[in-house]
Structures are given as C-alpha cells and as structure tokens.
Amino acid sequence: MAITESLISGGTRRPSAAFTLRQVECFLAIAETGSISAAAIVLNASDSAVSDALTSMERTVGATLFNRRRSRGATLTSDGLAILPIAHRMLSEAEELSAAVGQGVSAITGPVRLGAIDTLAPVLLPKLISATSERHPSVHIDFKTGDQASLLNLLVQGDLDLLITFDIDVPPELNRRSLYQTEACIVVSSDHPLAQNETATLDDVADEPMVLLDISSSRVHTLELMSTRAITPKIAFRTDNYELCRSLVGRGLGYSLLMRRAIDAQTWDGGQVVYLPIRPRPRSVNALVAWSPGRVPPRVSALIDICAEVGIGLRAAGLSPDFH
C-alpha cells in the first residue's frame, strides 16, 4: 500500500511520502542485518527486490540512507539513523492496525524490541527466545542489553517495546509485571572466615574491602542497604562486569553484595564464592518486565505473557528467596 496522501480536518488533502510499507520493512531489515543479501533472506525476497525497494525509498525521501560497500555490507548514514526510530514506529503501528481487526494467533506476528539489563539478560533471554520461537514462530525478538538508565531512555523514547529490569528506580508511570523475586546476599570467597556460616550481617563485613558491582540498579540497592545500617563501604574495586566482580571476590580481594541466583559457585578464573543470606533480611527485589502506557499490540502482549511464564519457571528453580 503506497502512502501518497492523507486527510486532515475539513476534508482538505495534503501530500505525504509516496513510499510503501514494504519499502520501510526492507529498510529496517537491512538496518538490522547489515546487508541487502541478509535482509533478502529474512524477508524471503530476492536481493534485487530489496535493493530496488531501498533505492525507491531513498529517491522518495531525497537522501542516501545506507553506505553500500560490496565487501562490508550496508551501514546506516546519518540520515538513515535519523529516520530509523520513525521507521520502527511506522511499521509497528501498521502491524497494530492490522492486528486490531485480526483474530487469533494470526495477529501475533512481527518484531518485538526487547531490552534487558546486563545482569538479567543471561538469566531470562535464552529461555524467553526459545519459548517464543516455539509458541509464536512469526514473532522475532530484537533484543538489546545494557545498563538500566540507557535502556529506560530507549523505552520512554519508543525505541523499545519492553524492558526487563529490577524494580529499582523504575519510573512509576510505566506498566509492569513481576517475574520473580530475589534479594541481595553477601558474597565472599570460599576461604573467607564467614564462608562456613549459614547467614551473615552487613556489620560483619563493614570494615572489609568491597568489590562493588557498579551498574546503576545494583549500585543504588547496595548503597541503600549499607546506609540502613549506617555503614560507609570501603570500596576497593568497581566493575560493571558481573563475572569479574565474582572472580575478584573469589580471589579474596573483597566481599560484594549480589542478588541471589541459581549459579555455580565457581568463578570463571577457577575461584570459589559463597552466597550468604543477610540477617536481618533485606527487602525483596522484583525482576520485572516494564512497558510504556498505551495500547499493547498482540505480539507484545504475547511476549509479556511468556515473560511471566519464564518467571514462574525461575521461581520453581529456586531464584526466589526461601531462606530464613
């Protein structure tokens, strides 16, 4: 369907872009895959058809959207980057329009742009992608990982449909659904004097060096917990890498506060860590999926439901705090 003109109030017609949704789809596929040939495979089309669609779209908007190099694929120009979020919205709204009159699973199709903070992505994304592929093979998850602040910004701007994060500093206006609960533990090396204990207090480690997992949600929660005990942590190392944090602790270079999870005690460099429940127990923290207010397309709603089902499985695996 070519977009050639639209009506405004009073029946007056105004001209608009004479390009098709298929051309927008081709543009996005090239942007996501990095080449015309790869986009053609995704779209089940010929290379020439995808190339012609892009050329027609560039002619219509009057700008070069990709730098095309035979050996290096296609990379977005500054003009291409400028219209990328608009193209995402256009295709999403077109799919929503079709889904509004569609019925059943036939309406559950298309991309879902999902963000996940770095510490939750390895826990949830593989299971989520696998379950979605089995349940709704026409839904494609386009995921990004990173820190919470950056991903929240993308969600608010409309560049993400969903965000998986902890309920720490999440804007209250966002819709959300809890996946599972966890809580912070004191993490020490296996040869630490506290390692044989069943629990520990924050006062037990107050005078020891800390390895801080320096990502926004973890940092905020860690410092909040310490402040409730009037403790100023002696931070020896900061890292935004979860496994490096564990490895530093495993080598006896400090303790850390990390969320409880079903994970092997051995660190990547061969050390060993022990997770100790904190006494008195800190507040539980929800891992959740969040999305912006407004109507949710069927494919996004379906993914929210699958997120919740994956959360149930993780609770069954023992990620929710059950120690006393």
Tab-separated table of C-alpha atoms in Angstrom, residues 112-246:
chain	number	residue	atom	x	y	z
A	112	VAL	CA	9.292	-7.096	19.409
A	113	ARG	CA	12.070	-4.784	20.553
A	114	LEU	CA	13.166	-6.000	23.968
A	115	GLY	CA	15.714	-4.528	26.349
A	116	ALA	CA	17.281	-6.412	29.269
A	117	ILE	CA	19.767	-5.149	31.815
A	118	ASP	CA	23.107	-6.918	31.725
A	119	THR	CA	22.653	-8.903	34.934
A	120	LEU	CA	19.228	-10.282	33.968
A	121	ALA	CA	19.823	-10.902	30.263
A	122	PRO	CA	21.714	-14.223	30.711
A	123	VAL	CA	19.072	-15.451	33.172
A	124	LEU	CA	15.987	-14.671	31.093
A	125	LEU	CA	16.710	-14.034	27.421
A	126	PRO	CA	17.692	-17.557	26.248
A	127	LYS	CA	14.608	-19.120	27.851
A	128	LEU	CA	12.398	-16.306	26.570
A	129	ILE	CA	13.643	-16.515	22.985
A	130	SER	CA	13.318	-20.296	22.953
A	131	ALA	CA	9.770	-20.246	24.367
A	132	THR	CA	8.688	-17.512	21.946
A	133	SER	CA	10.124	-19.395	18.960
A	134	GLU	CA	8.125	-22.482	19.918
A	135	ARG	CA	4.882	-20.679	20.750
A	136	HIS	CA	4.856	-17.867	18.190
A	137	PRO	CA	7.353	-18.566	15.380
A	138	SER	CA	6.215	-15.440	13.495
A	139	VAL	CA	7.393	-13.192	16.336
A	140	HIS	CA	11.003	-12.046	16.155
A	141	ILE	CA	12.707	-10.743	19.312
A	142	ASP	CA	15.143	-7.946	18.566
A	143	PHE	CA	16.980	-7.520	21.867
A	144	LYS	CA	19.398	-5.028	23.344
A	145	THR	CA	21.330	-5.363	26.597
A	146	GLY	CA	22.940	-2.652	28.658
A	147	ASP	CA	22.587	-0.539	31.759
A	148	GLN	CA	19.188	0.378	33.122
A	149	ALA	CA	19.431	4.135	32.518
A	150	SER	CA	20.186	3.748	28.801
A	151	LEU	CA	17.512	1.114	28.265
A	152	LEU	CA	14.881	3.086	30.182
A	153	ASN	CA	15.620	6.037	27.930
A	154	LEU	CA	15.102	3.879	24.829
A	155	LEU	CA	11.815	2.578	26.254
A	156	VAL	CA	10.492	6.061	27.016
A	157	GLN	CA	11.511	7.286	23.549
A	158	GLY	CA	9.601	4.431	21.923
A	159	ASP	CA	12.690	2.611	20.649
A	160	LEU	CA	11.926	-0.430	22.828
A	161	ASP	CA	8.637	-2.231	23.362
A	162	LEU	CA	9.581	-3.962	26.619
A	163	LEU	CA	12.285	-3.774	29.258
A	164	ILE	CA	13.389	-6.498	31.679
A	165	THR	CA	14.931	-4.989	34.797
A	166	PHE	CA	14.762	-4.836	38.587
A	167	ASP	CA	12.198	-2.660	40.357
A	168	ILE	CA	14.839	-0.170	41.424
A	169	ASP	CA	14.406	3.413	40.190
A	170	VAL	CA	11.805	2.385	37.593
A	171	PRO	CA	9.502	5.350	36.758
A	172	PRO	CA	6.079	4.809	38.368
A	173	GLU	CA	4.181	5.679	35.186
A	174	LEU	CA	5.459	2.574	33.407
A	175	ASN	CA	3.284	-0.523	33.293
A	176	ARG	CA	4.945	-3.582	34.784
A	177	ARG	CA	4.544	-7.259	35.537
A	178	SER	CA	6.544	-9.074	38.177
A	179	LEU	CA	8.551	-12.103	37.019
A	180	TYR	CA	10.159	-13.330	40.229
A	181	GLN	CA	11.559	-12.025	43.500
A	182	THR	CA	15.093	-12.189	44.768
A	183	GLU	CA	17.190	-10.414	47.359
A	184	ALA	CA	20.753	-9.343	47.975
A	185	CYS	CA	23.299	-11.687	49.564
A	186	ILE	CA	26.756	-11.128	50.952
A	187	VAL	CA	29.216	-12.853	48.604
A	188	VAL	CA	32.611	-13.922	49.978
A	189	SER	CA	35.396	-16.255	48.879
A	190	SER	CA	35.153	-19.895	49.901
A	191	ASP	CA	38.071	-19.477	52.336
A	192	HIS	CA	36.669	-16.359	53.991
A	193	PRO	CA	36.083	-16.663	57.776
A	194	LEU	CA	32.340	-16.215	57.192
A	195	ALA	CA	32.111	-18.844	54.450
A	196	GLN	CA	31.017	-21.630	56.819
A	197	ASN	CA	28.225	-19.528	58.327
A	198	GLU	CA	24.589	-20.007	57.366
A	199	THR	CA	23.971	-16.238	57.380
A	200	ALA	CA	25.892	-13.005	57.928
A	201	THR	CA	25.175	-9.394	58.804
A	202	LEU	CA	26.324	-6.300	56.999
A	203	ASP	CA	28.165	-5.312	60.178
A	204	ASP	CA	30.258	-8.476	59.802
A	205	VAL	CA	31.868	-7.076	56.642
A	206	ALA	CA	31.651	-3.341	57.364
A	207	ASP	CA	35.410	-2.942	57.841
A	208	GLU	CA	36.439	-5.140	54.909
A	209	PRO	CA	37.182	-4.050	51.315
A	210	MET	CA	34.207	-4.206	48.966
A	211	VAL	CA	34.026	-5.144	45.300
A	212	LEU	CA	31.152	-3.016	44.004
A	213	LEU	CA	29.111	-4.183	41.029
A	214	ASP	CA	28.983	-0.705	39.565
A	215	ILE	CA	25.841	-0.708	37.460
A	216	SER	CA	23.041	1.678	38.297
A	217	SER	CA	20.434	-0.660	39.795
A	218	SER	CA	22.982	-2.716	41.744
A	219	ARG	CA	24.899	0.331	42.972
A	220	VAL	CA	21.733	2.075	44.176
A	221	HIS	CA	20.472	-1.005	46.006
A	222	THR	CA	23.860	-1.839	47.551
A	223	LEU	CA	24.420	1.665	48.918
A	224	GLU	CA	20.827	1.794	50.134
A	225	LEU	CA	21.296	-1.428	52.117
A	226	MET	CA	24.548	-0.214	53.620
A	227	SER	CA	23.080	3.140	54.584
A	228	THR	CA	20.270	1.460	56.520
A	229	ARG	CA	22.992	0.088	58.814
A	230	ALA	CA	24.867	3.424	58.867
A	231	ILE	CA	27.776	1.746	57.067
A	232	THR	CA	30.017	3.510	54.573
A	233	PRO	CA	31.503	0.719	52.453
A	234	LYS	CA	35.244	0.644	51.861
A	235	ILE	CA	35.149	0.218	48.086
A	236	ALA	CA	38.382	-1.340	46.836
A	237	PHE	CA	37.273	-2.194	43.285
A	238	ARG	CA	34.435	-1.154	40.988
A	239	THR	CA	33.355	-3.077	37.903
A	240	ASP	CA	30.268	-3.226	35.702
A	241	ASN	CA	31.092	-6.852	34.793
A	242	TYR	CA	29.201	-9.386	36.929
A	243	GLU	CA	31.619	-12.269	36.407
A	244	LEU	CA	34.679	-10.088	37.030
A	245	CYS	CA	33.061	-8.985	40.286
A	246	ARG	CA	32.634	-12.641	41.325
